[in-house]
Each structure stands twice: as structure tokens, then as C-alpha cells.
Coordinates of C-alpha atoms in Angstrom, one line a residue:
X1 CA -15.0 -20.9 -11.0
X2 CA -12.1 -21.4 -13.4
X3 CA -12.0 -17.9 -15.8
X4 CA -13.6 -15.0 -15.8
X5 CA -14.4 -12.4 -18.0
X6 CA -14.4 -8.8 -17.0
X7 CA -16.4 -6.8 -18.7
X8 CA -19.2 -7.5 -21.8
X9 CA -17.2 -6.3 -24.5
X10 CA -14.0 -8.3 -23.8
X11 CA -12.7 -10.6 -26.0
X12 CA -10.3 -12.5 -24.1
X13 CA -10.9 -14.1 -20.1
X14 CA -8.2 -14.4 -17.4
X15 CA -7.6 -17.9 -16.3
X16 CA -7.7 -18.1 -12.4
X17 CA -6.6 -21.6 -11.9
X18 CA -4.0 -23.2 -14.1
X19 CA -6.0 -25.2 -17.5
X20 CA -5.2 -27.6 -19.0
X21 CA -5.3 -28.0 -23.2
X22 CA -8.7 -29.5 -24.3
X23 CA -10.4 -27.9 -21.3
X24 CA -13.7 -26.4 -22.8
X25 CA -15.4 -23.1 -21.7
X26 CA -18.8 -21.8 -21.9
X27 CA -19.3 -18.0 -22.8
X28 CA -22.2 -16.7 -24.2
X29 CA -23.8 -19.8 -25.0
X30 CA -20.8 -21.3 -26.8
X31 CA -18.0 -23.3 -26.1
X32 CA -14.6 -22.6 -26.6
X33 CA -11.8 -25.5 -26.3
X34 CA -8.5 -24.2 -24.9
X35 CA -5.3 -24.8 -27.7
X36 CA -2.7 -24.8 -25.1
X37 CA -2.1 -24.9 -21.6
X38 CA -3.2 -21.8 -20.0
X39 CA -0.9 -20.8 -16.6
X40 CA -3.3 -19.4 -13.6
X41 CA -3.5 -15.4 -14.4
X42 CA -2.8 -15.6 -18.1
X43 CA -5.2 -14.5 -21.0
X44 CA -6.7 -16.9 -23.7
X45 CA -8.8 -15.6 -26.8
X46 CA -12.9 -16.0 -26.4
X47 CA -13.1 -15.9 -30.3
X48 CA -11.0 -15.7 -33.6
X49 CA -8.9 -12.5 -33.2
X50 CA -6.9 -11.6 -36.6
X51 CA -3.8 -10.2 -36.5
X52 CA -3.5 -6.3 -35.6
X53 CA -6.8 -6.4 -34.0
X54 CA -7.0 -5.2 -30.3
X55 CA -7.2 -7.9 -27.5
X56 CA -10.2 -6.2 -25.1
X57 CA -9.3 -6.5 -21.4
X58 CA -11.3 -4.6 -18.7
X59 CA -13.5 -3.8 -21.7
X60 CA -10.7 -1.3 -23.1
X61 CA -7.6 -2.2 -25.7
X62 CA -4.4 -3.6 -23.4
X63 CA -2.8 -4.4 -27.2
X64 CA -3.1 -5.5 -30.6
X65 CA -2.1 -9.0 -31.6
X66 CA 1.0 -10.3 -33.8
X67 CA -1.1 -13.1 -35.8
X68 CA -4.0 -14.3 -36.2
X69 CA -4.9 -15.9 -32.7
X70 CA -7.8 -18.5 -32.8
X71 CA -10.5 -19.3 -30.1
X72 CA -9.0 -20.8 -27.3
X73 CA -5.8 -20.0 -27.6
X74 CA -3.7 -18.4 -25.2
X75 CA -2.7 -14.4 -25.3
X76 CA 0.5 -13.6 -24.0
X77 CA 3.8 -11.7 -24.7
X78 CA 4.6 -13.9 -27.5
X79 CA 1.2 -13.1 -29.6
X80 CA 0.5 -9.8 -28.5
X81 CA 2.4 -6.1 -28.3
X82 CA 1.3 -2.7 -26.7
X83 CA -0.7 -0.2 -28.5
X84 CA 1.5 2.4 -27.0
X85 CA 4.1 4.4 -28.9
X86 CA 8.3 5.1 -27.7
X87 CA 7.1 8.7 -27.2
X88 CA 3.6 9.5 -25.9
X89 CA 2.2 12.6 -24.9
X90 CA -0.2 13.4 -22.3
X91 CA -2.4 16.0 -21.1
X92 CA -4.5 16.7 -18.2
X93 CA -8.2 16.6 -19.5
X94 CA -10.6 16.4 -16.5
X95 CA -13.8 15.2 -17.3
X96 CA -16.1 16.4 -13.6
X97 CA -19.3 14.8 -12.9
X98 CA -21.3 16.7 -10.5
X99 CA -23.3 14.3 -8.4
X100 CA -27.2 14.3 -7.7
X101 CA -27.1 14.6 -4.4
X102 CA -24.4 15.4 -1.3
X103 CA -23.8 12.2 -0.1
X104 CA -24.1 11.8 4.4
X105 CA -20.1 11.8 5.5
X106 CA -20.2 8.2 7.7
X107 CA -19.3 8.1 11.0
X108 CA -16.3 6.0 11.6
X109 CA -14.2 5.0 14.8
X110 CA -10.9 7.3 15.0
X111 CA -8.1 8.0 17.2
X112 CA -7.4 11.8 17.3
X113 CA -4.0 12.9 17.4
X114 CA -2.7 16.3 18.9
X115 CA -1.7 17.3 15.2
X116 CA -5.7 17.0 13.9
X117 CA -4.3 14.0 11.8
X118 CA -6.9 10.9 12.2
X119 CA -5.9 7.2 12.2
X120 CA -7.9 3.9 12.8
X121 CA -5.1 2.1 15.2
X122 CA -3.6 2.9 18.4
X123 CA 0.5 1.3 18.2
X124 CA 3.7 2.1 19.3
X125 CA 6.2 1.9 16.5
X126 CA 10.5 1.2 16.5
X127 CA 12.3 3.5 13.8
X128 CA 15.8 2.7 13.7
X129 CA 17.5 5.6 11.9
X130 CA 20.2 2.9 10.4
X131 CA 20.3 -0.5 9.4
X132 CA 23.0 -1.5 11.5
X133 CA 20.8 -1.3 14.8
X134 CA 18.1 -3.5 13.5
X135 CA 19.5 -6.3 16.0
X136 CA 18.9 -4.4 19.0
X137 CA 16.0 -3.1 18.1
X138 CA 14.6 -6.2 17.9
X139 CA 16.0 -7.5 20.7
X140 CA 14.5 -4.2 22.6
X141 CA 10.6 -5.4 21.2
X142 CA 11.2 -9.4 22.0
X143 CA 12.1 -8.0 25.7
X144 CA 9.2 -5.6 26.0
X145 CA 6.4 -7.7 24.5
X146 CA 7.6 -9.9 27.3
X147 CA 7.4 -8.0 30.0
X148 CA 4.4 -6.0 28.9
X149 CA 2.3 -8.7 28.1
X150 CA 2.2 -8.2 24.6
X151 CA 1.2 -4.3 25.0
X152 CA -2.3 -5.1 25.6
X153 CA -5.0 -2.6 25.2
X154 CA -3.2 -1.6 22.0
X155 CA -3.1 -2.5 18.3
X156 CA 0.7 -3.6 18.4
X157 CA 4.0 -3.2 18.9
X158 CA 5.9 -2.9 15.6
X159 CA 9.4 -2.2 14.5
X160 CA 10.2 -1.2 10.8
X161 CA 14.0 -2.0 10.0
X162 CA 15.7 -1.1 7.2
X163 CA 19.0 -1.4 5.5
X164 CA 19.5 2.4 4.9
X165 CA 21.1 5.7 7.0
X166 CA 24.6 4.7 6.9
X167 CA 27.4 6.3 4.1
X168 CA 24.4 8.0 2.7
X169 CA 25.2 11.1 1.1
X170 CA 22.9 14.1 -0.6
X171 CA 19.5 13.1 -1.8
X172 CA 19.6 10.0 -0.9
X173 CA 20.2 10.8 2.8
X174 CA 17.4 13.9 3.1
X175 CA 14.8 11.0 1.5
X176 CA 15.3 8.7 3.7
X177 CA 15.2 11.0 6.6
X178 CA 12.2 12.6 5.4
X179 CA 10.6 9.0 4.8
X180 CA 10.8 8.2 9.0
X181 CA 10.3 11.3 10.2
X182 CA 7.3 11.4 8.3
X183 CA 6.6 8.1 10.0
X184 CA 6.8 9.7 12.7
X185 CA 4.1 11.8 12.4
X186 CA 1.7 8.8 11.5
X187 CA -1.4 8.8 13.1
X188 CA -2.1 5.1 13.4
X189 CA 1.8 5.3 15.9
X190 CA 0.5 6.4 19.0
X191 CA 4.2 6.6 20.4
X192 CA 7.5 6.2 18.6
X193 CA 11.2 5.0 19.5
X194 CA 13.4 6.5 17.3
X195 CA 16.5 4.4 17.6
X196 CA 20.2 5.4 16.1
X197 CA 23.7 4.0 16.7
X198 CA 25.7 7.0 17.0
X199 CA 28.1 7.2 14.1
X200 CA 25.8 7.0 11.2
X201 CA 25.0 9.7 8.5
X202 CA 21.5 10.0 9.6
X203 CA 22.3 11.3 13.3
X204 CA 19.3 11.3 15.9
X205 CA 20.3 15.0 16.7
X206 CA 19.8 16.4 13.2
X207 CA 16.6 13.7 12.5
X208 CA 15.4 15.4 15.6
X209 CA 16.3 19.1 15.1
X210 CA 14.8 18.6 11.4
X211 CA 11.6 16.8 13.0
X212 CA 9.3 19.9 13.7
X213 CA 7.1 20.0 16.2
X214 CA 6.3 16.4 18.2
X215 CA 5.3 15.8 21.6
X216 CA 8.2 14.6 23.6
X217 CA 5.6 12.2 25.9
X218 CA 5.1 10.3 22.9
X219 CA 8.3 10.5 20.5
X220 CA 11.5 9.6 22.5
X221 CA 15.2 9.5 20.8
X222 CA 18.1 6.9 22.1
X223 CA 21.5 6.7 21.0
X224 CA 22.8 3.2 21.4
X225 CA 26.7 4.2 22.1
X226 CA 25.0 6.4 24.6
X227 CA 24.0 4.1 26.8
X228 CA 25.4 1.3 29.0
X229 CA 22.9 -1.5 28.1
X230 CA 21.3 -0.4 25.3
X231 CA 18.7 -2.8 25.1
X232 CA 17.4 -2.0 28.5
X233 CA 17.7 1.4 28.0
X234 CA 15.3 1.1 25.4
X235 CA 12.6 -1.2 26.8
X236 CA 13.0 1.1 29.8
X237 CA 11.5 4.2 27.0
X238 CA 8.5 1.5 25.7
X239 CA 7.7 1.1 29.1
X240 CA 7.4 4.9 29.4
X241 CA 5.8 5.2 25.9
X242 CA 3.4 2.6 26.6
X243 CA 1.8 4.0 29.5
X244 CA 1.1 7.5 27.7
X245 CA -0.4 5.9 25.0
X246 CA -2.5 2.7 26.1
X247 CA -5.0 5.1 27.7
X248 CA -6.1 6.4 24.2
X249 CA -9.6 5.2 22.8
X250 CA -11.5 5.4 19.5
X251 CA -13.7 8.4 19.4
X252 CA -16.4 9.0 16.5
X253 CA -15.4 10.7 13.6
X254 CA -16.1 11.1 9.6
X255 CA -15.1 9.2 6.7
X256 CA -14.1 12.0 5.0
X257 CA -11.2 12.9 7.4
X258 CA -9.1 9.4 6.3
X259 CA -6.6 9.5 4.4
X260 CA -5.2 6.4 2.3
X261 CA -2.3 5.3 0.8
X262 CA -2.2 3.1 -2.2
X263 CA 0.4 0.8 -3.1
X264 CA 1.6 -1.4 -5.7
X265 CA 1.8 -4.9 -3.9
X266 CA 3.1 -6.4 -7.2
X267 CA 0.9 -6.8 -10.5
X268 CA 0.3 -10.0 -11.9
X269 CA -2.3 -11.1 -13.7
X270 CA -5.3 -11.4 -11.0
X271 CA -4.5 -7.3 -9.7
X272 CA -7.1 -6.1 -12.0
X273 CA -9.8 -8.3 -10.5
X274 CA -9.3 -8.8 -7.1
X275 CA -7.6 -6.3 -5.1
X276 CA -7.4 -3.2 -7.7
X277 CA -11.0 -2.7 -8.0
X278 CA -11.8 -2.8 -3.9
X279 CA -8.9 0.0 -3.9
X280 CA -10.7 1.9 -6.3
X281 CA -14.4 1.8 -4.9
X282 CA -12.8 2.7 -1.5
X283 CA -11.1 5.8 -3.0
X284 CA -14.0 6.7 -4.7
X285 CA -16.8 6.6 -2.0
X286 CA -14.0 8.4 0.3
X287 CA -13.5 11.0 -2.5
X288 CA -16.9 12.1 -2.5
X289 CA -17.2 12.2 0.8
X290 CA -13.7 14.9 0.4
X291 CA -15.5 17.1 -2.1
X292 CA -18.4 17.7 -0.3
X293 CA -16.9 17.3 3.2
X294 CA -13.7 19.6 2.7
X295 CA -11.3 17.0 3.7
X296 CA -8.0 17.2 1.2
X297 CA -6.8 13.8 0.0
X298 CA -4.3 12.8 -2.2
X299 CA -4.5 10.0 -4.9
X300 CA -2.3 6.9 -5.8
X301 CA -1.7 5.1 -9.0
X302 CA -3.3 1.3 -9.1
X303 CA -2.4 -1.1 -11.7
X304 CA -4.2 -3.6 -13.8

């Protein structure tokens, strides 16, 4: 397959391999000769488009074009400009449809936390609350894997560095501590490490204090300038962590009692067609399931 076209009504198709000029393509019983070179991911026109007419993507307008743009040729920055104005103005106009019937709430595989949160892995995670202990925390999950035999009977032993919690100040500090101690709380982390240096802005003893309630057999705390040998220090609390969590197993649950998170991995242009739309029939079967299930679930934004 070398194009596609999305929907009926478009009048363009989205290369997905890279063209070459003279390649022809078939749509709708006619052929249409490419102009130019067309990149993997780019647009080219299915017919004559004249200039200020709207270039149909996902069968809605993405833009209006420059010139006149002939069959075959290809649709990009250079030809084409947003229908969208400096200033727009939007409101909130929900539009419900009620559905026919109350759709059965699946049964899925779930671990159960303590907190009622749901999640679908069992692993024990490595928050470093500053950048500058990345090193040892690494160090601390090369040792344990070793020793533990790669943590079997869970789904992983990850750690999540980051270049942030030193000289931060205001804002930027309380985000970033709200962002791992919200980590945390994950439900797919079965046991966390939280691992700080000792001098940084985000101390453990405040990111602690600040945490809420946690259970203390599966969250533990180190302070590298605490310890003697840090790094066995902290194997010594996976090894601890490990043996709490390990035992937990799956149990049956709903699909209305996940949560997801959506994320921008990057748009290019393929998003639209490939991963984008499996995002949004997930969200949408898991939303009805929430409306008639009672679950609460937030939504992210997914680009074309």
C-alpha cells in the first residue's frame, strides 16, 4: 500500500512511503500522476483544487490553498495556509448522544491497590528527587536486577531520571514535586524508592511530609549523604521492597475502573492514521463504559 485516503470526501491522500514524480495512483477509477516528489507522510492533491478552496483531510477542512494546485501535485506549507484566524473564539457546545442500550462493563485483569486506584502492572519504580543522583540510582538497579534475578514474578524494575529538583525555586519546584509524588501514587508501581542527595531544593523530608498518606512497606525514602555506601543502602530497600510486592496477583476487575493517559508522542504526518485513531476508539468504548458504570475519567487532547 503506497497512499491512503481517509475518508470519502477527501480530496487529497497522505503518502506512506516516499514517491517518486511520474508515480501514478488509482482513486476512484482514475489515475492521477504525481507532479513532484512526494516525502513519506506528506499530502498530494487527488484532483484540480483552485486557489482558496479547502484541501479535505480526515474528511473535514485542515486549510485552504494559495494557488491553483493540480492533480497530483503535492500539498504542503508552501501551497496551503490554515483556515484559522490570529484571534479565535471558542465555546463549550456539547452535543450528548444517548446510547440505545447500557453497554456490559468487561471484565479485565487488575492489580488493586490499598488506595482503590486500579492498574494493569505489578513494578517497582526509582524516583530520584534530583538529577544529580541519576548515577547512583542507576548503579542501585544494575546491582539489584543482578542479584534479584531480574525481579522475577514482576512486570519490571524501572527507574525514571530526570534533570530537575536542584536551584529550583517557586512554581517550578512545587510542579515538579507534585509530578513524582503523584508518581508515587501510580497504581501500575507496586513499590517505590524515592531517592534524594541531600542538598537539593526538592528535599526527601518535605517530598515526604507533602506526600499524604502512603504505606511505608511499599514507599521507602533514602538520602544518599546519609548513608555510608549509598548504593548498597539502596539495593538493600529493593530487596525489602521487592519481597512485599512480588506476592501481588491480578485479580478481576471492570473496564470501567481504568484510567488512561493520552500523550502527544510527536505529530507527523501518519498520527492521524495510525496511532490517533486506536487512542480514540480506546477512549471511547472506556467512556461509555464510565457513564453508565460511574467510574470518573479524565480526557486528553490527540493530534492529527
Amino acid at each position: 500500500m503506497q497512499y491512503i485516503r481517509i475518508h470519502s470526501l477527501d480530496n487529497v491522500a497522505v503518502a506512506l512511503v516516499d514517491l517518486a514524480q511520474g508515480t501514478p495512483i488509482s482513486v476512484d477509477s482514475q489515475t492521477v500522476t504525481l507532479r513532484q516528489d512526494v516525502a513519506r507522510g506528506h499530502k498530494f492533491a487527488l484532483r484540480d483544487i483552485a486557489m482558496s478552496e479547502n484541501v479535505i483531510k480526515y474528511g473535514l477542512p485542515i486549510g485552504h490553498t494559495l494557488t491553483d494546485v493540480a492533480a497530483g501535485e503535492h500539498i504542503h506549507a508552501h501551497n496551503t495556509r490554515t483556515n484559522l484566524s490570529d484571534v479565535d473564539a471558542y465555546r463549550y457546545q456539547p452535543d450528548f448522544q444517548t446510547s440505545p442500550s447500557q453497554p456490559a462493563d468487561r471484565e479485565v485483569q487488575i492489580y488493586r491497590r490499598a488506595s482503590g486506584d486500579v492498574g494493569v502492572r505489578n513494578e517497582l519504580w526509582i524516583l530520584p528527587t534530583v538529577g544529580c543522583v541519576n548515577g547512583i540510582a542507576r548503579q542501585i538497579q544494575k546491582r539489584f536486577l543482578q542479584e534479584s534475578d531480574d525481579a522475577e514474578g514482576t512486570d519490571g524494575v524501572f527507574l525514571f531520571s530526570h534533570t530537575y529538583g536542584c536551584s529550583q525555586l517557586g512554581d517550578d519546584h512545587i510542579n515538579t514535586r507534585t509530578m513524582l509524588q503523584n508518581m508515587v501514587r501510580h497504581p501500575n508501581a507496586g513499590a517505590v524508592l524515592v531517592i534524594g542527595l541531600g542538598c537539593e531544593n526538592n528535599q526527601v523530608d518535605v517530598f515526604r511530609d507533602t506526600l499524604g498518606e502512603f504505606d511505608p512497606e511499599r514507599v521507602h525514602f533514602m538520602v544518599c549523604q546519609h548513608q555510608d555506601d549509598e548504593v548498597e543502602a539502596g539495593v538493600e530497600h529493593l530487596h525489602q521492597l521487592y519481597s512485599v510486592m512480588r506476592h501481588d496477583r491480578r485479580v478481576p476487575g471492570k473496564l470501567s475502573e481504568l484510567k488512561f493517559g493520552l500523550e502527544c508522542g510527536g505529530s507527523d504526518g501518519l498520527s492521524g492514521i495510525t496511532a490517533n485513531p486506536h487512542a480514540g476508539t480506546i477512549f471511547r468504548l472506556c467512556d461509555r463504559q464510565r457513564r453508565y458504570h460511574g467510574t470518573d475519567g479524565g480526557a486528553g487532547n490527540v493530534r492529527r
